[in-house]
mmCIF file of C-alpha atoms in Angstrom:
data_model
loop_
_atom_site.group_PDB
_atom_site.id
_atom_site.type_symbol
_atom_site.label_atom_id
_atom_site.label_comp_id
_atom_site.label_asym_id
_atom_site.label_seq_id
_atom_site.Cartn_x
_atom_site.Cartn_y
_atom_site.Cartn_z
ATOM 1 C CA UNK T 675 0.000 0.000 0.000
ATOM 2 C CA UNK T 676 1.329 3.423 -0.831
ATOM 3 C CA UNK T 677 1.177 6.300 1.818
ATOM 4 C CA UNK T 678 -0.508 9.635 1.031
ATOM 5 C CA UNK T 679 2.889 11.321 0.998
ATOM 6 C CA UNK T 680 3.777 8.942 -2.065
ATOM 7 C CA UNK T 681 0.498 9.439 -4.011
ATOM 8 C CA UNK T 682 1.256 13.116 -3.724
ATOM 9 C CA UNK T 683 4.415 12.319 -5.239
ATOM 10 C CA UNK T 684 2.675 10.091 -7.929
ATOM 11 C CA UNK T 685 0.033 12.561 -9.185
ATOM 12 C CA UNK T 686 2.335 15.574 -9.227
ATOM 13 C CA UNK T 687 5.082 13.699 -11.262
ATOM 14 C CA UNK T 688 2.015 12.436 -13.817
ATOM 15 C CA UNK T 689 0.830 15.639 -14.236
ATOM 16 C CA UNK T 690 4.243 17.530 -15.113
ATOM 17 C CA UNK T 691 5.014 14.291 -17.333
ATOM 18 C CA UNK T 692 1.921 15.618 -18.924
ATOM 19 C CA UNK T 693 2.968 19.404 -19.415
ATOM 20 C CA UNK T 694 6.708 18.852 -19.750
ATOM 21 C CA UNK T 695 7.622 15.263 -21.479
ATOM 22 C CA UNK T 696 8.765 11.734 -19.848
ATOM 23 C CA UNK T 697 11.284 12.880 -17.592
ATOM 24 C CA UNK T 698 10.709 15.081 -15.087
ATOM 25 C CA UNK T 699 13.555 17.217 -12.917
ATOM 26 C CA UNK T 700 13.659 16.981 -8.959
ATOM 27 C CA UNK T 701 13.770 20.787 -9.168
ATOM 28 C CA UNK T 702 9.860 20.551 -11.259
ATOM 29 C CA UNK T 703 8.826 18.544 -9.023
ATOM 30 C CA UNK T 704 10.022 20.440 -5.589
ATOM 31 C CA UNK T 705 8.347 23.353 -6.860
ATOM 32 C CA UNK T 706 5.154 21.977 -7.698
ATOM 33 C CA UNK T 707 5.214 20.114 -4.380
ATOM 34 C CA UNK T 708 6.552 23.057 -2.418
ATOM 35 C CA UNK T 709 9.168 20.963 -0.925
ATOM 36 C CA UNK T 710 12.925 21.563 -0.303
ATOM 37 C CA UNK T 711 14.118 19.936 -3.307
ATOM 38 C CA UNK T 712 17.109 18.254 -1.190
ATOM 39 C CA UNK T 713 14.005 16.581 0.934
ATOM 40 C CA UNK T 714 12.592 15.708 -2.649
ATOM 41 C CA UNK T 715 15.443 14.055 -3.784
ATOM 42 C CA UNK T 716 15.548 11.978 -0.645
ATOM 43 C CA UNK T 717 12.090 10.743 -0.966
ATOM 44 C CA UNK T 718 12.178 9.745 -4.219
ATOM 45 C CA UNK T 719 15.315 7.412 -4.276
ATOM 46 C CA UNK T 720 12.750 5.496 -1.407
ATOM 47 C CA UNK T 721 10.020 5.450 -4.438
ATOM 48 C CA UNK T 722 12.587 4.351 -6.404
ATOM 49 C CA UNK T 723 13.256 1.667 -4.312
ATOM 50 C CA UNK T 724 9.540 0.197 -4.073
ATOM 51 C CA UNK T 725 9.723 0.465 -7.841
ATOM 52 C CA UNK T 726 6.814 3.367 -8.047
ATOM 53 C CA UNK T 727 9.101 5.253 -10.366
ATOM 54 C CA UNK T 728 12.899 5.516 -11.714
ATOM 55 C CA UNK T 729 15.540 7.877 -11.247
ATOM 56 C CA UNK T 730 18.673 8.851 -12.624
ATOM 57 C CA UNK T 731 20.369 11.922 -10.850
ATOM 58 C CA UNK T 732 21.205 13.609 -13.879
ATOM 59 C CA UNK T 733 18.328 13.679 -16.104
ATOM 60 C CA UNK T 734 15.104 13.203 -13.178
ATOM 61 C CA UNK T 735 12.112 11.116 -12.685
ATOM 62 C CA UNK T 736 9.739 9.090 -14.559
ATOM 63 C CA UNK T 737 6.572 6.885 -13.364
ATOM 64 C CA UNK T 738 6.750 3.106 -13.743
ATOM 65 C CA UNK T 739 3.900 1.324 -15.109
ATOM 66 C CA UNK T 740 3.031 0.733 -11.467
ATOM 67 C CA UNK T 741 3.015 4.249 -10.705
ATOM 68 C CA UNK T 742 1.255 5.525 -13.329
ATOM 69 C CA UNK T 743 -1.938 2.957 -12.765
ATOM 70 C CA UNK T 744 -1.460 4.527 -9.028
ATOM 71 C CA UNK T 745 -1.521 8.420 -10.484
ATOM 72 C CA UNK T 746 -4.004 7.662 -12.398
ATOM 73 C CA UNK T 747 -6.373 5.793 -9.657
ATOM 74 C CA UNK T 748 -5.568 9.125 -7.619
ATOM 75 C CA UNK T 749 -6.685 11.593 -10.323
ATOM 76 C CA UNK T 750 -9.857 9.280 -10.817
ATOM 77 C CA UNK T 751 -10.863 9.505 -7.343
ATOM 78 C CA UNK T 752 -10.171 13.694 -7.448
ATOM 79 C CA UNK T 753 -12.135 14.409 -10.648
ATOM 80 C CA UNK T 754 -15.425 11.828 -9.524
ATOM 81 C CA UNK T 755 -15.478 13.717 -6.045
ATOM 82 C CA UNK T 756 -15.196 17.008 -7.485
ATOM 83 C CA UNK T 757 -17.974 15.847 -10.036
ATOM 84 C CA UNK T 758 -19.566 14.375 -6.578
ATOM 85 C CA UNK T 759 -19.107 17.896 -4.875
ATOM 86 C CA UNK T 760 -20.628 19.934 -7.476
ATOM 87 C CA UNK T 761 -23.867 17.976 -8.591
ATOM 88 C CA UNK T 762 -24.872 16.706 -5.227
ATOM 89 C CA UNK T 763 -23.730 19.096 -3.064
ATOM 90 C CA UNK T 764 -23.652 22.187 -4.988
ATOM 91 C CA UNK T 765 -20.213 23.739 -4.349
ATOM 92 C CA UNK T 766 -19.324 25.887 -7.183
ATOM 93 C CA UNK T 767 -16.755 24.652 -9.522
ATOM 94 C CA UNK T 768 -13.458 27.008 -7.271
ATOM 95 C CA UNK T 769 -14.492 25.118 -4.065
ATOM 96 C CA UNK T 770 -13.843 21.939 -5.111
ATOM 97 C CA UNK T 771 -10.368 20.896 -5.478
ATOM 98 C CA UNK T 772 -8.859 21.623 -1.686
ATOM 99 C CA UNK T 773 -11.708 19.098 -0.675
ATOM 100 C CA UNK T 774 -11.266 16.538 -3.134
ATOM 101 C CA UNK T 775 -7.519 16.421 -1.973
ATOM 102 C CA UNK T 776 -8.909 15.137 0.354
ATOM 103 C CA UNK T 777 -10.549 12.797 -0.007
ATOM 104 C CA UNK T 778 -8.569 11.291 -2.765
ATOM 105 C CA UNK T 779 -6.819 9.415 -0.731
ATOM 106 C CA UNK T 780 -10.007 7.043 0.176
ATOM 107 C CA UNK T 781 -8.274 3.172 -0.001
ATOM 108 C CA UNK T 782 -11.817 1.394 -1.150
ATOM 109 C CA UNK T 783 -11.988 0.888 -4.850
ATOM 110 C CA UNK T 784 -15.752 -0.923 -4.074
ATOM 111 C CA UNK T 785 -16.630 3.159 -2.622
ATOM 112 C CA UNK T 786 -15.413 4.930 -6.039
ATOM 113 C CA UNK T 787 -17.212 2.158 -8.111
ATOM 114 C CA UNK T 788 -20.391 3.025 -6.716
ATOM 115 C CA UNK T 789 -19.914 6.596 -6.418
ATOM 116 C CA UNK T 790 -19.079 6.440 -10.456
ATOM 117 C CA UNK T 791 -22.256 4.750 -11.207
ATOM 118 C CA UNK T 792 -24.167 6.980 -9.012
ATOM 119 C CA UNK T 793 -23.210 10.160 -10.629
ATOM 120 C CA UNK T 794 -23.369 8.593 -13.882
ATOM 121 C CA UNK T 795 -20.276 7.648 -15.026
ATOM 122 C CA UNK T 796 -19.256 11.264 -15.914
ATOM 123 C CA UNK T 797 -16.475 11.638 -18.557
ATOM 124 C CA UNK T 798 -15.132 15.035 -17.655
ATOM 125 C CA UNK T 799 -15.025 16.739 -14.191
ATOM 126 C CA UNK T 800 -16.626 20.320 -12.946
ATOM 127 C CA UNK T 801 -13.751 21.864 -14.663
ATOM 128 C CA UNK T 802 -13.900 19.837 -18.348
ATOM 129 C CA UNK T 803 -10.823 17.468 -17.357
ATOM 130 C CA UNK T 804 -11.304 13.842 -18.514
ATOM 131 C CA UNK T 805 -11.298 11.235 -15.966
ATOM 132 C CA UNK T 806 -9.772 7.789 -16.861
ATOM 133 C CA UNK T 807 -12.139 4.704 -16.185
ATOM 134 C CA UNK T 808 -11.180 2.221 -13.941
ATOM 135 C CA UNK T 809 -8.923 0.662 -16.009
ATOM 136 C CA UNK T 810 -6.700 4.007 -16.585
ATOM 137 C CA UNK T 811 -8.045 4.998 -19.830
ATOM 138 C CA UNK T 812 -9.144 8.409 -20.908
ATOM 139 C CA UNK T 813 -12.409 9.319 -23.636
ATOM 140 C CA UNK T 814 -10.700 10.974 -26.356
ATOM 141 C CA UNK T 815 -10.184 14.794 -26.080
ATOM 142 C CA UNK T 816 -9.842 16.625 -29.314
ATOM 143 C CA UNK T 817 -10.443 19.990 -27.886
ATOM 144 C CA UNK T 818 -7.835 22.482 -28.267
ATOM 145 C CA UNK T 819 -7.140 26.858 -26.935
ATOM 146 C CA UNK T 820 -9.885 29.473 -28.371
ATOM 147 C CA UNK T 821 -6.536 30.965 -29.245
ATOM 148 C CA UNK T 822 -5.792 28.651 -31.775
ATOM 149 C CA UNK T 823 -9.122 29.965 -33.445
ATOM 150 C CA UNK T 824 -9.957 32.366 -36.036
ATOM 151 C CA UNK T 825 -12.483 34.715 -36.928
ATOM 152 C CA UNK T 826 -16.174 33.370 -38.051
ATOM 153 C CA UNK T 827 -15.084 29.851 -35.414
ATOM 154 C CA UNK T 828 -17.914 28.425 -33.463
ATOM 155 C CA UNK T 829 -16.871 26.997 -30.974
ATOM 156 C CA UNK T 830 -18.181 25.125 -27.592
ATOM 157 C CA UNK T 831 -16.061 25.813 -23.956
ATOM 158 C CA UNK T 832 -15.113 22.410 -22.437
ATOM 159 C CA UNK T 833 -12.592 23.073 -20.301
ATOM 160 C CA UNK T 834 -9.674 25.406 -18.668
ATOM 161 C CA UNK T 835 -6.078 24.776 -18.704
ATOM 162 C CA UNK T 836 -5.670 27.487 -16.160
ATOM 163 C CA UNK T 837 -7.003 25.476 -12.215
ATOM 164 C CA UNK T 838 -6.704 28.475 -10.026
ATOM 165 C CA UNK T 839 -9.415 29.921 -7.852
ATOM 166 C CA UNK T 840 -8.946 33.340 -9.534
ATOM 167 C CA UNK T 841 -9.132 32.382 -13.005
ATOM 168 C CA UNK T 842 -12.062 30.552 -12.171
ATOM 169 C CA UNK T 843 -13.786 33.108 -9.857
ATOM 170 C CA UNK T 844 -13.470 35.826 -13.294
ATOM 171 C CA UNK T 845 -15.057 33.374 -15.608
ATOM 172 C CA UNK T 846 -17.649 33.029 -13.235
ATOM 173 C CA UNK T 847 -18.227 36.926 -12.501
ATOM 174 C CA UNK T 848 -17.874 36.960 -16.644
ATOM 175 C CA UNK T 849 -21.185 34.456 -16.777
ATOM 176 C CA UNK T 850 -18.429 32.221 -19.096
ATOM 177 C CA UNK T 851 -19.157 28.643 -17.961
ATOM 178 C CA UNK T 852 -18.760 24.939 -19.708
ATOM 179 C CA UNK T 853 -21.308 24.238 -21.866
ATOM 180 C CA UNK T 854 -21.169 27.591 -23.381
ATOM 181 C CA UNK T 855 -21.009 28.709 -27.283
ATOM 182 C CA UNK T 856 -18.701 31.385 -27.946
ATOM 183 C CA UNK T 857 -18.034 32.749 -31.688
ATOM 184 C CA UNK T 858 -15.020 34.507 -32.814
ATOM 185 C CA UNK T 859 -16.248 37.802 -33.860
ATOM 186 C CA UNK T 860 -12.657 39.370 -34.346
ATOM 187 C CA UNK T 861 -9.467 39.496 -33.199
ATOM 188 C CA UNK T 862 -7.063 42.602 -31.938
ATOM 189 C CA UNK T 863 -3.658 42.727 -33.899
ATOM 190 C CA UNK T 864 -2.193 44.800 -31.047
ATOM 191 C CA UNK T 865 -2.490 41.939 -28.423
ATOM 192 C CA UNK T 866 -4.295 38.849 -29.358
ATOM 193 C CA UNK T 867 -7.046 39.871 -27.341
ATOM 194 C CA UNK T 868 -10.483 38.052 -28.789
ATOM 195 C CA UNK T 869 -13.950 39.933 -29.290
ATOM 196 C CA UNK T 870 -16.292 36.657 -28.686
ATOM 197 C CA UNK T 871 -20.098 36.524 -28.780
ATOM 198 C CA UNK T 872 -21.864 34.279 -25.756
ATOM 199 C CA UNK T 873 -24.661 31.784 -26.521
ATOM 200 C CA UNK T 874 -25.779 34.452 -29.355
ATOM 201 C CA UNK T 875 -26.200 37.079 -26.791
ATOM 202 C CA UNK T 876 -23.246 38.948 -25.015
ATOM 203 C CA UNK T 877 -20.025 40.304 -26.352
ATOM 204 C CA UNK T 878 -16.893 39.976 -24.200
ATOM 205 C CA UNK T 879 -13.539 41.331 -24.459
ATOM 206 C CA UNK T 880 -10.971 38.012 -23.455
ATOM 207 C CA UNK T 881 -7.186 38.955 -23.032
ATOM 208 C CA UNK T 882 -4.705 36.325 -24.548
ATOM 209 C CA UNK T 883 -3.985 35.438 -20.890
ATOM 210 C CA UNK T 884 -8.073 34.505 -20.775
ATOM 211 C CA UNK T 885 -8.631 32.695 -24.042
ATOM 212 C CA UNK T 886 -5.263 30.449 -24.041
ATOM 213 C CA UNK T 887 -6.520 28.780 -20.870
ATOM 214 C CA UNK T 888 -10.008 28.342 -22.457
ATOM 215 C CA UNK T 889 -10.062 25.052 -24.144
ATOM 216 C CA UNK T 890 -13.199 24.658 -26.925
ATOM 217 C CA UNK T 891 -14.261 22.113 -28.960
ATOM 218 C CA UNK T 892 -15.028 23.348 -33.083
ATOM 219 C CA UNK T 893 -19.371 23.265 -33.816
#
């Protein structure tokens, strides 16, 4: 059995494997974790040992098969609670995640196979992230940035790239949520900043900062 302090370790290692390639630097990784990265180094030659991942001092950290079906279980659990948190008990989508570290760390797989069929079996969390099956495997995601886009796209939010509270928070005093249809109407030369029509209705103004952490899907 793996201790929370390793699943920690896990999920943060799979997610900068996801952002930055297959090996991943004990520097990364201390600063994600917010860890000395002397104390980092430490802990992962332990992993190392259980075989949860492998590590070579001069190049950095990568997930063995074990670990990844570990990460993965871990992520699983976060994005079905969050779903959990949201449709049953009606947090709003920038309350979720401190709880759901939380209680990603429940041990029974029997609890998280229920909750899944209770909610559903959801395919993407409150925040449009996919979350693998049981098995580790993910629907497929061909949704890409709005700033990718051009002028006259239709296009359909699905998720955010961009996880903190704030970011969330000004979507939400924008009235931008998931689900949403937002057209192209032009696009400022001077700095990238997108003039997008809402569901037909409103115009807003997004920075480059807004609309490269907004991912759509083409309609």
């Amino acid at each position: 059995m793996t201790s929370l302090a390793e699943e920690n370790y896990l999920k943060a290692i799979y997610k900068l494997q996801e952002k930055h390639g297959d090996i991943v630097s004990t520097s990364a990784l201390a600063e994600m974790l917010e860890i000395n990265a002397a104390s980092v180094t430490d802990f992962i030659k332990k992993m190392a040992v259980k075989k949860l991942i492998s590590y070579q001092k001069s190049k950095g950290v990568r997930l063995s098969e074990q670990g990844r079906q570990i990460a993965l279980s871990i992520i699983r659990k976060h994005r079905l609670w969050e779903v959990w948190l949201v449709n049953k008990l009606n947090f709003k989508w920038d309350e979720v995640h401190e709880i759901a570290e939380q209680l990603e760390h429940v041990v029974s797989n029997e609890l998280i196979e229920q909750l899944d069929e209770h909610l559903g079996y959801p395919k993407t969390d409150p925040h449009g992230d996919l979350i693998p099956d049981a098995k580790g495997r993910f629907a497929k995601n061909s949704s890409k940035p709005l700033l990718d886009h051009k002028v006259g796209d239709k296009t359909k939010f699905v998720g955010v790239a961009e996880h903190s509270n704030s970011f969330l928070q000004y979507l939400t005093k924008n009235n931008i949520k998931l689900g949403d249809e937002l057209l192209v109407e032009s696009i400022e030369e001077f700095d990238n900043s997108f003039q997008v029509k809402v569901n037909r209705k409103e115009h807003k103004l997004l920075s480059k900062e807004v609309v490269k952490n907004l991912f759509v899907i083409t309609v």
